[in-house]
């Protein structure tokens, strides 16, 4: 029988955090959520999880939770995630993603929490020299969002060297889909992510989908990304937790993606296939800062953790995203 952990999940009311709570419960661990509910939703947190409403920068509260709940590890999702917003308001990102992470790490060290799993991003690479991108390739972020996350990776590295503490930074590629049992999903208001926009359009919540750039150096000219099902990403966090506890001397920085990509056209084609309908597509110019292709090399996570994705299937990702979008309509109208 493997050890069961008490895990503090920051941002557990958000898209990825709420899936991690489910994955922890499904694996028999005990999630405790802290979320300030600025972008997350109370209803997205599974009933079985303990919930504290508050901010991760409130170190008094975080330390109270750590001791009250006997926290073994922290999964840190809380933060701001909109790339263009980070360009307009960088200090918001350096506060929410960097300064508040510093405060959380301090609380962890003070409270004797020995492990942290951190939501990092492929945005730490900037525009990679080549794709698939490996973890040891240069990290040259091109926006404050990527920099704010990379700075937290650096803090974790230094803290792990100085204290009785190890961490796993997971660099997410394009997270998509929803819980296969439709218990939670992407619920952000005004989302900018391609698949979320496409399923909203498929359900008549938007008139059309804009395609940002048709002259990229890709097969059909539209941008290529590595779309990973959110439940596979959540399961990677649970494996990371178990790996950190099994070998406390070792920390990890790992890509989280499937290692292959789809173009914007291919994603929209998949939505058309699943709905048996045709999305209205509007060809537009390139969006600033978008690389041609961003695909993970996922050799390391597979080798170190034996991670085995279960939902590496674009049509299934679309089906789950659509099912959740329908359910969300019901939640929002009742
Ligand atoms: N796209 C469109 N139309 C849209 C939205 C997106 O054509 O309405 C295109 C983009 O140009 C890009 C692809 O679809 O080629 C994916 O765009 P997303 O906005 O869905 O995602 P990004 O790849 O820009 O961003 C994702 C994460 C970020 C992260 C980044 C780099 O959402 O958090 O990957 O890792 F920073």
Coordinates of C-alpha atoms and ligand atoms in Angstrom, one line a residue:
X1 CA 0.0 0.0 0.0
X2 CA 1.5 3.4 -1.0
X3 CA 1.6 6.2 1.4
X4 CA -1.3 8.7 1.4
X5 CA -0.4 12.3 1.4
X6 CA -2.1 15.5 2.7
X7 CA -1.7 17.9 -0.2
X8 CA -2.3 21.6 -0.2
X9 CA -3.6 22.5 -3.6
X10 CA -3.3 26.3 -4.4
X11 CA -5.7 27.4 -7.1
X12 CA -7.7 24.2 -6.6
X13 CA -10.9 26.0 -7.8
X14 CA -9.3 26.7 -11.2
X15 CA -9.2 24.7 -14.4
X16 CA -6.1 22.6 -13.8
X17 CA -6.2 22.7 -10.0
X18 CA -9.7 21.3 -9.9
X19 CA -8.6 18.4 -12.0
X20 CA -5.6 17.8 -9.8
X21 CA -8.0 17.7 -6.8
X22 CA -9.9 14.9 -8.5
X23 CA -6.8 13.0 -9.5
X24 CA -5.5 13.2 -5.9
X25 CA -8.9 11.9 -4.6
X26 CA -9.0 9.2 -7.2
X27 CA -5.5 8.1 -6.1
X28 CA -6.5 8.0 -2.4
X29 CA -4.7 11.2 -1.3
X30 CA -6.2 14.0 0.7
X31 CA -6.4 17.4 -1.0
X32 CA -6.8 20.6 0.9
X33 CA -7.6 23.6 -1.3
X34 CA -6.7 27.2 -0.9
X35 CA -8.1 29.6 -3.5
X36 CA -9.0 33.3 -3.4
X37 CA -11.9 32.6 -5.9
X38 CA -10.8 35.6 -8.1
X39 CA -10.9 33.5 -11.2
X40 CA -11.8 30.1 -9.8
X41 CA -15.3 28.8 -8.8
X42 CA -16.3 27.2 -5.4
X43 CA -18.4 24.7 -7.3
X44 CA -15.4 23.4 -9.2
X45 CA -13.8 22.0 -6.0
X46 CA -14.8 18.4 -5.3
X47 CA -17.0 18.1 -2.2
X48 CA -14.6 15.6 -0.6
X49 CA -11.8 18.3 -0.5
X50 CA -11.3 20.6 2.5
X51 CA -11.5 24.2 1.3
X52 CA -10.0 27.5 2.7
X53 CA -10.9 30.7 0.9
X54 CA -7.9 33.0 0.9
X55 CA -4.8 34.1 -0.8
X56 CA -1.5 32.3 -0.9
X57 CA 0.3 35.5 0.1
X58 CA -1.5 35.4 3.5
X59 CA 1.3 33.5 5.2
X60 CA -0.5 33.4 8.5
X61 CA -3.4 31.5 6.9
X62 CA -1.1 29.2 4.8
X63 CA 0.9 28.3 7.9
X64 CA -2.2 27.7 9.9
X65 CA -3.4 25.3 7.1
X66 CA 0.0 23.5 7.0
X67 CA -0.1 22.7 10.7
X68 CA -3.9 22.2 11.1
X69 CA -4.0 19.8 8.1
X70 CA -0.6 18.2 8.6
X71 CA 0.4 19.1 5.0
X72 CA 3.1 16.8 3.4
X73 CA 3.3 18.5 0.0
X74 CA 2.0 21.5 -2.0
X75 CA 0.7 21.5 -5.5
X76 CA 1.0 25.1 -6.6
X77 CA -1.4 26.2 -9.4
X78 CA -2.6 29.6 -8.2
X79 CA -1.5 32.4 -10.5
X80 CA -2.4 34.5 -13.5
X81 CA -2.3 32.9 -16.9
X82 CA -3.2 35.3 -19.7
X83 CA -0.1 36.0 -21.9
X84 CA -1.3 39.3 -23.5
X85 CA -2.5 40.6 -20.1
X86 CA 1.0 39.9 -18.8
X87 CA 2.4 42.2 -21.5
X88 CA 0.0 45.0 -20.6
X89 CA 0.3 44.6 -16.8
X90 CA 3.6 42.9 -16.0
X91 CA 3.6 43.9 -12.4
X92 CA 0.4 41.9 -11.8
X93 CA 2.2 38.8 -13.1
X94 CA 5.4 39.5 -11.1
X95 CA 3.1 39.8 -8.0
X96 CA 0.7 36.9 -8.6
X97 CA 3.2 34.5 -10.1
X98 CA 6.5 35.4 -8.6
X99 CA 6.1 37.4 -5.4
X100 CA 3.2 35.3 -4.1
X101 CA 5.1 32.1 -5.0
X102 CA 8.0 33.4 -3.0
X103 CA 5.7 33.9 0.0
X104 CA 4.2 30.4 -0.5
X105 CA 7.7 28.8 -0.7
X106 CA 8.6 30.6 2.5
X107 CA 5.5 29.3 4.2
X108 CA 6.4 25.8 3.0
X109 CA 10.0 26.0 4.4
X110 CA 8.8 27.6 7.7
X111 CA 6.1 25.0 8.1
X112 CA 8.4 22.0 7.3
X113 CA 6.6 21.0 4.0
X114 CA 9.2 19.1 2.1
X115 CA 7.8 18.8 -1.4
X116 CA 6.3 21.2 -4.0
X117 CA 4.9 20.5 -7.5
X118 CA 4.8 23.7 -9.5
X119 CA 2.8 24.7 -12.5
X120 CA 5.3 26.0 -15.0
X121 CA 4.9 26.5 -18.7
X122 CA 6.4 26.0 -22.1
X123 CA 6.3 29.8 -22.2
X124 CA 9.6 29.7 -20.3
X125 CA 11.3 28.6 -23.5
X126 CA 10.1 31.6 -25.5
X127 CA 10.5 30.9 -29.2
X128 CA 12.5 27.7 -29.2
X129 CA 15.4 27.2 -31.6
X130 CA 13.9 23.9 -32.6
X131 CA 10.8 21.8 -31.9
X132 CA 10.3 19.3 -30.1
X133 CA 11.8 21.3 -27.3
X134 CA 13.9 19.6 -24.6
X135 CA 14.1 20.7 -20.9
X136 CA 17.8 21.6 -21.3
X137 CA 17.2 24.0 -24.2
X138 CA 17.6 27.7 -23.5
X139 CA 14.8 29.4 -21.5
X140 CA 14.4 32.8 -23.0
X141 CA 10.8 33.9 -22.3
X142 CA 9.3 36.5 -24.6
X143 CA 6.6 37.7 -22.3
X144 CA 6.3 38.6 -18.6
X145 CA 4.1 35.5 -18.0
X146 CA 6.9 33.2 -19.0
X147 CA 9.5 35.2 -17.1
X148 CA 7.3 35.3 -13.9
X149 CA 7.1 31.5 -14.0
X150 CA 10.8 31.0 -14.8
X151 CA 11.7 33.2 -11.8
X152 CA 9.7 30.9 -9.6
X153 CA 11.5 27.9 -11.1
X154 CA 14.8 29.6 -10.1
X155 CA 13.6 30.2 -6.6
X156 CA 12.6 26.6 -6.2
X157 CA 16.0 25.5 -7.4
X158 CA 17.9 27.6 -4.9
X159 CA 15.6 26.8 -2.0
X160 CA 15.9 23.0 -2.8
X161 CA 19.7 23.4 -2.6
X162 CA 19.6 25.3 0.7
X163 CA 16.8 23.5 2.6
X164 CA 15.3 20.1 3.3
X165 CA 13.0 20.5 0.3
X166 CA 12.6 19.1 -3.2
X167 CA 10.3 20.1 -6.1
X168 CA 9.0 19.2 -9.5
X169 CA 8.4 22.0 -12.0
X170 CA 6.1 20.8 -14.8
X171 CA 6.3 22.8 -17.9
X172 CA 2.8 22.5 -19.5
X173 CA 2.2 22.7 -23.2
X174 CA -1.3 23.5 -24.4
X175 CA -3.7 22.2 -21.8
X176 CA -7.2 21.2 -23.1
X177 CA -10.2 18.9 -22.7
X178 CA -12.0 18.3 -19.4
X179 CA -12.6 15.6 -16.8
X180 CA -13.9 12.5 -18.7
X181 CA -16.7 12.1 -16.1
X182 CA -17.7 15.8 -16.6
X183 CA -17.1 16.7 -13.0
X184 CA -15.1 19.9 -13.9
X185 CA -13.6 21.6 -16.9
X186 CA -12.4 24.9 -18.4
X187 CA -14.8 27.5 -17.0
X188 CA -12.9 30.7 -17.3
X189 CA -14.9 33.7 -18.4
X190 CA -13.5 35.3 -21.6
X191 CA -11.0 32.6 -22.3
X192 CA -8.6 33.1 -25.1
X193 CA -7.5 29.4 -25.7
X194 CA -8.2 27.9 -29.1
X195 CA -10.1 24.8 -28.2
X196 CA -12.2 26.6 -25.6
X197 CA -13.1 29.3 -28.1
X198 CA -13.9 26.6 -30.7
X199 CA -16.3 24.6 -28.5
X200 CA -18.0 27.9 -27.4
X201 CA -18.5 28.6 -31.1
X202 CA -19.7 25.0 -31.8
X203 CA -22.4 25.6 -29.1
X204 CA -23.5 28.9 -30.6
X205 CA -21.9 31.0 -27.8
X206 CA -19.7 32.7 -30.5
X207 CA -20.4 33.5 -34.1
X208 CA -17.1 32.3 -35.5
X209 CA -13.5 31.3 -34.7
X210 CA -10.6 33.6 -35.8
X211 CA -7.5 31.9 -37.2
X212 CA -4.5 33.9 -36.2
X213 CA -2.0 33.6 -39.1
X214 CA -2.0 31.4 -42.1
X215 CA 1.5 31.9 -43.3
X216 CA 3.5 30.0 -40.6
X217 CA 6.2 27.6 -41.6
X218 CA 3.9 24.6 -40.9
X219 CA 2.2 22.1 -43.2
X220 CA -1.0 24.1 -43.6
X221 CA 0.4 27.5 -42.6
X222 CA -1.4 27.7 -39.2
X223 CA 0.3 27.4 -35.8
X224 CA 1.1 24.0 -34.4
X225 CA 0.8 23.2 -30.7
X226 CA 1.0 20.2 -28.5
X227 CA -2.4 19.8 -26.9
X228 CA -2.4 17.7 -23.7
X229 CA -5.6 16.5 -22.0
X230 CA -6.0 18.1 -18.6
X231 CA -6.6 14.7 -16.9
X232 CA -3.3 13.3 -18.2
X233 CA -1.6 16.5 -16.9
X234 CA -3.3 16.0 -13.5
X235 CA -2.1 12.4 -13.3
X236 CA 1.4 13.6 -13.9
X237 CA 1.2 15.8 -10.8
X238 CA 0.2 12.8 -8.7
X239 CA 3.1 10.7 -10.1
X240 CA 5.4 13.7 -9.4
X241 CA 4.2 13.8 -5.8
X242 CA 5.0 10.1 -5.2
X243 CA 8.4 10.5 -7.0
X244 CA 9.4 13.5 -4.8
X245 CA 8.6 11.6 -1.6
X246 CA 10.3 8.5 -2.8
X247 CA 13.6 10.3 -3.5
X248 CA 13.8 13.5 -1.4
X249 CA 17.3 14.4 -2.7
X250 CA 16.1 14.8 -6.2
X251 CA 14.2 17.6 -7.9
X252 CA 12.8 17.7 -11.5
X253 CA 12.0 20.1 -14.3
X254 CA 9.9 18.3 -16.9
X255 CA 7.9 19.0 -20.0
X256 CA 4.3 17.9 -20.0
X257 CA 3.0 17.3 -23.4
X258 CA 2.3 14.4 -25.8
X259 CA 5.3 15.1 -28.1
X260 CA 3.3 15.8 -31.2
X261 CA 1.2 18.6 -32.4
X262 CA -1.8 19.7 -34.3
X263 CA -2.3 22.9 -36.4
X264 CA -5.2 25.3 -35.7
X265 CA -6.9 23.9 -38.8
X266 CA -6.6 20.4 -37.6
X267 CA -8.1 21.3 -34.2
X268 CA -11.0 23.0 -35.9
X269 CA -11.4 20.1 -38.2
X270 CA -11.6 17.8 -35.2
X271 CA -14.4 20.0 -33.7
X272 CA -16.3 19.8 -37.0
X273 CA -15.9 16.0 -37.0
X274 CA -17.1 15.5 -33.5
X275 CA -20.1 17.9 -33.9
X276 CA -20.8 16.9 -37.5
X277 CA -21.1 20.6 -38.3
X278 CA -18.9 23.3 -39.8
X279 CA -17.4 26.1 -37.7
X280 CA -17.4 29.5 -39.3
X281 CA -13.6 30.3 -39.7
X282 CA -12.2 33.8 -40.1
X283 CA -8.7 34.1 -41.4
X284 CA -6.8 36.9 -39.6
X285 CA -3.3 38.1 -39.2
X286 CA -0.7 36.7 -36.8
X287 CA -1.1 37.3 -33.1
X288 CA 2.0 38.9 -31.6
X289 CA 4.6 36.6 -30.1
X290 CA 3.2 33.3 -31.4
X291 CA 5.8 30.8 -32.5
X292 CA 5.2 28.6 -35.6
X293 CA 5.3 25.3 -33.7
X294 CA 5.6 24.4 -30.0
X295 CA 6.0 20.7 -29.3
X296 CA 7.3 19.0 -26.3
X297 CA 10.0 16.4 -26.1
X298 CA 8.4 14.3 -23.3
X299 CA 11.2 11.6 -23.1
X300 CA 12.2 12.7 -19.6
X301 CA 8.8 12.6 -17.9
X302 CA 8.2 9.2 -19.4
X303 CA 11.6 7.9 -18.4
X304 CA 11.8 9.4 -14.9
X305 CA 8.1 8.9 -13.8
X306 CA 6.9 6.2 -16.1
X307 CA 4.1 8.6 -17.1
X308 CA 1.6 7.0 -19.4
X309 CA -1.0 9.3 -21.0
X310 CA -4.5 7.9 -21.4
X311 CA -6.2 10.5 -23.5
X312 CA -3.7 11.2 -26.3
X313 CA -6.5 11.5 -28.9
X314 CA -7.6 14.9 -30.3
X315 CA -11.2 13.8 -31.0
X316 CA -11.5 12.6 -27.4
X317 CA -10.1 15.8 -26.1
X318 CA -12.7 17.7 -28.2
X319 CA -15.5 15.4 -27.0
X320 CA -14.6 16.0 -23.4
X321 CA -14.3 19.8 -23.9
X322 CA -17.7 19.9 -25.6
X323 CA -19.4 17.8 -23.0
X324 CA -18.1 20.2 -20.3
X325 CA -19.1 23.3 -22.3
X326 CA -22.6 21.9 -22.4
X327 CA -22.6 21.2 -18.7
X328 CA -21.2 24.7 -18.0
X329 CA -24.2 26.2 -19.9
X330 CA -26.5 24.4 -17.5
X331 CA -24.5 25.5 -14.4
X332 CA -24.5 29.1 -15.6
X333 CA -28.3 29.2 -16.4
X334 CA -29.4 27.5 -13.1
Ligands
LIG1 N1 -5.4 30.6 -32.0 C1 -6.2 31.0 -33.1 N2 -7.4 31.6 -32.8 C2 -7.8 31.8 -31.5 C3 -7.0 31.4 -30.4 C4 -5.8 30.8 -30.7 O1 -5.9 30.8 -34.2 O2 -8.9 32.4 -31.3 C5 -4.1 30.0 -32.3 C6 -2.9 30.6 -31.8 O3 -2.4 31.6 -32.7 C7 -1.9 29.5 -31.6 C8 -2.9 28.3 -31.2 O4 -4.2 28.7 -31.7 O5 -1.3 29.1 -32.8 C9 -3.0 28.1 -29.7 O6 -3.3 29.3 -29.1 P1 -3.7 29.4 -27.6 O7 -4.1 30.8 -27.3 O8 -4.8 28.4 -27.3 O9 -2.5 28.9 -26.7 P2 -1.0 29.4 -26.8 O10 -0.2 28.4 -27.5 O11 -0.9 30.8 -27.3 O12 -0.7 29.5 -25.3 C10 -0.5 28.3 -24.5 C11 -0.9 28.6 -23.1 C12 -0.1 29.6 -22.4 C13 1.4 29.3 -22.6 C14 1.7 29.1 -24.0 C15 3.1 28.8 -24.2 O13 -2.3 29.0 -23.1 O14 -0.4 29.7 -21.0 O15 0.9 28.1 -24.5 O16 3.4 27.6 -23.6 F1 2.1 30.4 -22.1

